[in-house]
Amino acid sequence: RDSRIWYADRFIDFPFQRNIHQLPEAEYQECVRGLKDRPNEHQTASFEEMLYARYGRGIADKFLVPYNEKLYATNLAALDVDAMGRFFPHVSAEEILSQTDRPEGDGYNATFTYPEGGAIQYVEALAKGSRAESIHLGERVMSIDVAGRVANTSKREIGFDTLISTAPLVSLLAMCGTDYDEEAFDWNRVLVFNLGFDAKGLSGVHWIYYPQRELCFYRVGFYDNIFEAERMSLYVEIGLPREMQAGYDAGEKWLPRPAAWSPINPSSPRITCCSIRPTFTSRRVRSRKPSEPRPCFRRTVSIRLGVTVRGGTARSRTTSSKREL
């Protein structure tokens, strides 16, 4: 994995907290002071408090808080201390202050695989091990009788010995008719733009993180650099609150539909194809007393695209949307 962070007009190696020595000197010193003056970590009650207590105000304010706010599309004070589990690369103060560059080895995806034909090849590989007549598409599970081991779909009843669900947890609970505390669960949506170009872009990097609050997207990744392809293909990820629509109906307001649009700069690679894919991300919220108000999170999602048709005139679109949690 070769992942970077775009900060202060430069690339910083991931994770940010281990590589603050790559920052401009004044910002590095600010992070060191915050690290030395950080509060007692044993008294933290939320994910946000943990970030400030473990890494100090400088590191938290510059990257950890704004990036994760965009990723989870929520107020981090509402999340459990261990909300990210193994997906968060913890680093000790001693490692941070060592000021040494080292090969990337942090996180759950320090190495990764990706099939050359796309992630659909994982699905196709699983399908090869199943009987074709046992695979049913376009059929929604409406309810599940857990005691009777029967799933009721939009077309029939299916008995089962073991059921494996990939549905969001709250959806599975609803299908099973299981009562649960709605305040104990929260989630966000991710809108993914997949873009194909007719020329090569940045080489070597697999993905880049963007903590800047003025940018609506939090990560941009390069499929072509995984396979060393000659033309750029990338994905752009935008975190949305649970109430916001995430799908083509939302995406088409932001991105022109025609396949032959290009950036205003004629020397830039030309967009040749585009797809929009919504995904669903769950997280654990911290416990709150019944009288405690739910933290409010204001989010403005805004994207502006300048585009032109070869030989045509330039135009652009801007869309803004604000939601509160």
Coordinates of C-alpha atoms in Angstrom, one line a residue:
R1 CA 0.0 0.0 0.0
D2 CA 1.2 3.4 -0.9
S3 CA -1.1 5.9 0.6
R4 CA -0.6 9.7 1.2
I5 CA -2.3 12.7 2.8
W6 CA -2.6 16.0 1.0
Y7 CA -1.8 18.7 3.6
A8 CA -0.2 22.1 3.5
D9 CA 0.4 21.8 -0.3
R10 CA 2.4 18.7 0.0
F11 CA 2.1 14.9 0.4
I12 CA 2.5 13.5 4.0
D13 CA 3.0 9.8 4.4
F14 CA 0.1 7.9 6.1
P15 CA -0.6 7.7 9.0
F16 CA -0.5 11.5 9.8
Q17 CA 0.2 11.0 13.5
R18 CA 3.4 9.0 12.8
N19 CA 4.7 11.5 10.2
I20 CA 4.2 15.0 11.6
H21 CA 7.9 15.5 11.1
Q22 CA 7.1 15.9 7.4
L23 CA 5.0 19.0 8.1
P24 CA 6.2 22.6 7.9
E25 CA 8.4 23.3 10.9
A26 CA 5.9 25.6 12.6
E27 CA 3.1 23.1 12.3
Y28 CA 5.3 20.3 13.5
Q29 CA 6.2 22.3 16.7
E30 CA 2.5 22.9 17.2
C31 CA 1.8 19.2 17.1
V32 CA 4.6 18.4 19.5
R33 CA 3.4 21.0 22.0
G34 CA -0.1 19.6 21.8
L35 CA 1.2 16.1 22.3
K36 CA 3.1 17.1 25.4
D37 CA 0.1 19.0 26.8
R38 CA -2.6 16.4 26.0
P39 CA -5.2 15.7 28.7
N40 CA -5.6 12.4 30.7
E41 CA -6.7 9.7 28.3
H42 CA -8.3 7.6 31.0
Q43 CA -11.1 10.1 31.3
T44 CA -12.3 10.0 27.7
A45 CA -15.9 9.2 27.0
S46 CA -16.1 9.6 23.2
F47 CA -14.1 9.0 20.0
E48 CA -13.4 12.7 19.7
E49 CA -12.2 13.0 23.3
M50 CA -9.9 10.0 22.7
L51 CA -8.3 11.7 19.7
Y52 CA -7.5 14.8 21.7
A53 CA -6.3 12.9 24.8
R54 CA -4.1 10.5 22.9
Y55 CA -2.6 12.7 20.2
G56 CA -3.0 16.3 21.4
R57 CA -4.8 19.3 19.9
G58 CA -2.4 19.9 17.0
I59 CA -2.6 16.4 15.5
A60 CA -6.3 16.1 16.2
D61 CA -7.3 19.5 14.7
K62 CA -5.1 19.2 11.6
F63 CA -6.1 15.8 10.5
L64 CA -7.7 13.2 12.8
V65 CA -10.9 15.2 13.7
P66 CA -11.7 16.9 10.3
Y67 CA -10.9 13.7 8.3
N68 CA -13.0 11.4 10.4
E69 CA -15.8 13.9 10.5
K70 CA -15.9 13.7 6.7
L71 CA -15.5 9.9 6.7
Y72 CA -18.3 9.2 9.2
A73 CA -20.4 12.3 8.4
T74 CA -21.2 12.9 12.0
N75 CA -20.1 14.7 15.2
L76 CA -17.3 12.5 16.6
A77 CA -18.5 13.3 20.1
A78 CA -21.4 10.9 19.4
L79 CA -19.2 7.9 18.7
D80 CA -17.9 5.3 21.1
V81 CA -14.2 5.5 22.1
D82 CA -13.5 2.3 20.1
A83 CA -15.9 3.1 17.3
M84 CA -13.3 2.4 14.6
G85 CA -11.8 -0.7 16.2
R86 CA -9.0 -2.2 14.2
F87 CA -9.5 0.3 11.4
F88 CA -7.7 3.1 13.3
P89 CA -3.9 3.0 13.2
H90 CA -2.9 3.9 16.8
V91 CA 0.7 5.2 17.3
S92 CA 2.5 5.8 20.6
A93 CA 3.9 9.2 21.6
E94 CA 7.4 7.8 21.5
E95 CA 6.9 6.7 17.9
I96 CA 5.5 10.1 16.9
L97 CA 8.5 11.9 18.4
S98 CA 11.1 9.6 16.9
Q99 CA 11.0 11.7 13.6
T100 CA 12.0 8.8 11.4
D101 CA 10.6 7.8 8.0
R102 CA 9.8 4.1 7.9
P103 CA 8.1 1.8 5.4
E104 CA 4.3 1.7 5.7
G105 CA 3.1 -1.1 7.9
D106 CA 0.3 0.5 9.8
G107 CA -3.3 -0.4 9.7
Y108 CA -5.4 -3.4 8.6
N109 CA -4.6 -2.9 4.9
A110 CA -0.9 -2.4 4.9
T111 CA -1.0 -5.0 2.1
F112 CA -4.1 -5.7 0.0
T113 CA -5.3 -7.6 -3.1
Y114 CA -7.5 -6.4 -5.8
P115 CA -8.5 -8.4 -8.9
E116 CA -7.5 -7.0 -12.2
G117 CA -11.1 -7.5 -13.5
G118 CA -12.6 -5.5 -10.7
A119 CA -14.2 -6.5 -7.4
I120 CA -17.0 -8.3 -9.3
Q121 CA -14.5 -11.2 -9.7
Y122 CA -14.8 -12.0 -6.0
V123 CA -18.5 -12.4 -6.5
E124 CA -18.0 -14.5 -9.7
A125 CA -15.5 -16.7 -7.8
L126 CA -18.0 -17.4 -5.1
A127 CA -20.7 -18.1 -7.6
K128 CA -18.6 -20.8 -9.3
G129 CA -18.7 -22.8 -6.1
S130 CA -22.5 -22.8 -6.1
R131 CA -25.2 -24.4 -8.2
A132 CA -26.5 -22.0 -10.8
E133 CA -30.1 -22.9 -10.0
S134 CA -29.5 -21.9 -6.3
I135 CA -28.6 -18.3 -7.1
H136 CA -31.6 -16.0 -7.2
L137 CA -31.3 -12.3 -8.2
G138 CA -33.9 -9.5 -8.0
E139 CA -35.5 -11.1 -5.0
R140 CA -35.8 -9.2 -1.8
V141 CA -35.9 -10.8 1.7
M142 CA -39.0 -9.3 3.4
S143 CA -38.9 -11.1 6.8
I144 CA -37.1 -13.8 8.6
D145 CA -38.7 -16.3 11.0
V146 CA -35.6 -17.0 13.2
A147 CA -37.3 -19.8 15.3
G148 CA -38.8 -21.5 12.3
R149 CA -35.7 -21.0 10.2
V150 CA -37.6 -19.6 7.2
A151 CA -36.9 -16.5 5.1
N152 CA -39.8 -14.9 3.4
T153 CA -38.8 -13.2 0.1
S154 CA -40.7 -11.1 -2.4
K155 CA -41.5 -14.4 -4.3
R156 CA -41.6 -17.3 -1.9
E157 CA -40.5 -18.9 1.4
I158 CA -37.0 -20.4 1.8
G159 CA -36.0 -22.7 4.6
F160 CA -32.5 -22.6 5.9
D161 CA -30.1 -24.3 8.4
T162 CA -27.7 -21.3 8.6
L163 CA -28.3 -17.8 7.4
I164 CA -25.5 -15.4 6.6
S165 CA -26.6 -11.8 6.2
T166 CA -24.7 -8.9 4.4
A167 CA -27.6 -6.5 5.1
P168 CA -27.1 -3.5 7.4
L169 CA -27.5 -4.6 11.0
V170 CA -30.6 -2.5 11.6
S171 CA -32.2 -3.8 8.4
L172 CA -31.5 -7.4 9.6
L173 CA -33.0 -6.7 13.0
A174 CA -36.2 -5.3 11.3
M175 CA -36.5 -8.3 9.0
C176 CA -36.3 -10.6 12.1
G177 CA -38.8 -8.6 14.0
T178 CA -36.3 -8.0 16.8
D179 CA -36.9 -5.1 19.1
Y180 CA -33.8 -2.9 19.6
D181 CA -32.9 0.6 20.9
E182 CA -32.7 2.8 17.8
E183 CA -30.5 5.3 19.7
A184 CA -27.9 2.6 20.1
F185 CA -27.2 2.4 16.3
D186 CA -26.1 5.0 13.8
W187 CA -24.7 4.9 10.3
N188 CA -23.7 7.0 7.3
R189 CA -23.6 6.6 3.6
V190 CA -20.8 6.8 1.1
L191 CA -21.2 8.2 -2.4
V192 CA -18.5 6.9 -4.8
F193 CA -17.7 8.4 -8.1
N194 CA -15.8 6.0 -10.4
L195 CA -14.0 7.9 -13.2
G196 CA -12.1 6.8 -16.3
F197 CA -9.7 9.0 -18.3
D198 CA -8.0 8.8 -21.6
A199 CA -4.5 9.6 -20.2
K200 CA -2.3 8.8 -17.3
G201 CA -2.4 11.0 -14.1
L202 CA -0.4 10.7 -10.8
S203 CA 1.7 7.5 -10.7
G204 CA 2.6 5.2 -7.8
V205 CA 0.1 6.3 -5.2
H206 CA -2.8 4.0 -4.4
W207 CA -5.0 6.5 -2.6
I208 CA -4.9 10.0 -1.0
Y209 CA -6.6 11.3 2.1
Y210 CA -8.0 14.9 2.2
P211 CA -8.8 16.3 5.7
Q212 CA -9.7 19.8 4.3
R213 CA -13.2 20.8 5.4
E214 CA -13.7 22.9 2.3
L215 CA -13.5 19.8 0.2
C216 CA -16.6 17.5 0.3
F217 CA -14.6 14.3 -0.5
Y218 CA -12.4 12.6 1.9
R219 CA -10.4 10.2 -0.3
V220 CA -9.4 9.7 -3.9
G221 CA -8.0 6.4 -5.1
F222 CA -6.3 5.2 -8.2
Y223 CA -7.2 1.9 -9.7
D224 CA -4.7 2.3 -12.5
N225 CA -1.8 2.5 -10.1
I226 CA -2.6 -0.9 -8.7
F227 CA -2.1 -2.5 -12.1
E228 CA 0.3 0.1 -13.6
A229 CA -2.2 0.9 -16.3
E230 CA -1.5 3.5 -19.0
R231 CA -4.8 5.4 -18.4
M232 CA -6.0 6.9 -15.2
S233 CA -9.1 5.4 -13.5
L234 CA -9.9 6.7 -10.0
Y235 CA -12.6 6.7 -7.4
V236 CA -13.8 9.7 -5.3
E237 CA -15.5 9.0 -2.0
I238 CA -17.9 11.4 -0.2
G239 CA -19.4 10.7 3.2
L240 CA -23.0 11.6 3.7
P241 CA -25.3 11.6 6.8
R242 CA -27.8 8.8 7.1
E243 CA -30.7 11.0 6.1
M244 CA -29.1 12.1 2.8
Q245 CA -29.8 10.2 -0.4
A246 CA -26.8 8.3 -1.8
G247 CA -27.3 7.0 -5.3
Y248 CA -27.4 8.1 -8.9
D249 CA -30.3 10.4 -8.3
A250 CA -28.1 12.3 -5.8
G251 CA -24.9 12.0 -7.9
E252 CA -26.4 13.2 -11.2
K253 CA -26.9 16.6 -9.6
W254 CA -23.2 16.9 -9.2
L255 CA -21.7 15.2 -12.2
P256 CA -22.5 15.6 -15.9
R257 CA -23.9 12.4 -17.5
P258 CA -22.3 12.5 -21.0
A259 CA -19.2 10.3 -21.4
A260 CA -17.0 12.6 -23.4
W261 CA -16.6 15.6 -21.1
S262 CA -13.1 16.9 -20.2
P263 CA -11.7 19.4 -17.6
I264 CA -11.4 23.0 -18.7
N265 CA -7.7 22.7 -18.9
P266 CA -7.2 21.1 -22.4
S267 CA -4.0 19.4 -21.4
S268 CA -5.6 17.4 -18.6
P269 CA -6.8 13.8 -19.1
R270 CA -10.3 13.6 -20.6
I271 CA -13.1 11.8 -18.7
T272 CA -14.3 8.9 -20.9
C273 CA -16.6 7.1 -18.5
C274 CA -18.2 7.5 -15.1
S275 CA -20.3 5.4 -12.7
I276 CA -21.8 6.3 -9.3
R277 CA -22.0 3.7 -6.5
P278 CA -23.7 4.2 -3.1
T279 CA -22.4 2.2 -0.1
F280 CA -23.4 1.9 3.5
T281 CA -21.2 2.2 6.6
S282 CA -22.2 1.5 10.2
R283 CA -20.6 2.6 13.4
R284 CA -21.0 2.3 17.1
V285 CA -22.3 5.3 19.1
R286 CA -21.4 5.9 22.7
S287 CA -24.0 5.4 25.5
R288 CA -25.9 8.5 26.5
K289 CA -28.2 9.3 29.4
P290 CA -31.9 9.6 28.4
S291 CA -31.8 13.3 29.3
E292 CA -28.6 14.0 27.3
P293 CA -29.2 15.7 24.0
R294 CA -27.9 14.2 20.8
P295 CA -24.8 16.1 19.5
C296 CA -25.6 18.3 16.6
F297 CA -23.5 18.0 13.4
R298 CA -23.8 20.5 10.6
R299 CA -22.4 19.4 7.2
T300 CA -22.3 21.3 3.9
V301 CA -21.6 19.2 0.9
S302 CA -20.6 21.2 -2.1
I303 CA -18.8 20.3 -5.3
R304 CA -18.1 22.3 -8.4
L305 CA -17.0 20.8 -11.6
G306 CA -15.7 22.8 -14.6
V307 CA -16.2 20.8 -17.7
T308 CA -16.1 21.2 -21.5
V309 CA -16.9 19.1 -24.6
R310 CA -14.0 18.8 -27.0
G311 CA -14.4 21.7 -29.3
G312 CA -17.3 23.1 -27.2
T313 CA -17.7 25.7 -24.5
A314 CA -17.0 25.4 -20.8
R315 CA -19.6 25.2 -18.2
S316 CA -19.9 24.2 -14.6
R317 CA -22.3 23.1 -11.9
T318 CA -22.4 23.8 -8.2
T319 CA -24.6 21.9 -5.7
S320 CA -24.8 22.5 -2.0
S321 CA -26.7 20.5 0.6
K322 CA -26.8 20.9 4.4
R323 CA -28.1 18.4 6.9
E324 CA -28.2 18.4 10.7
L325 CA -27.9 15.3 12.9

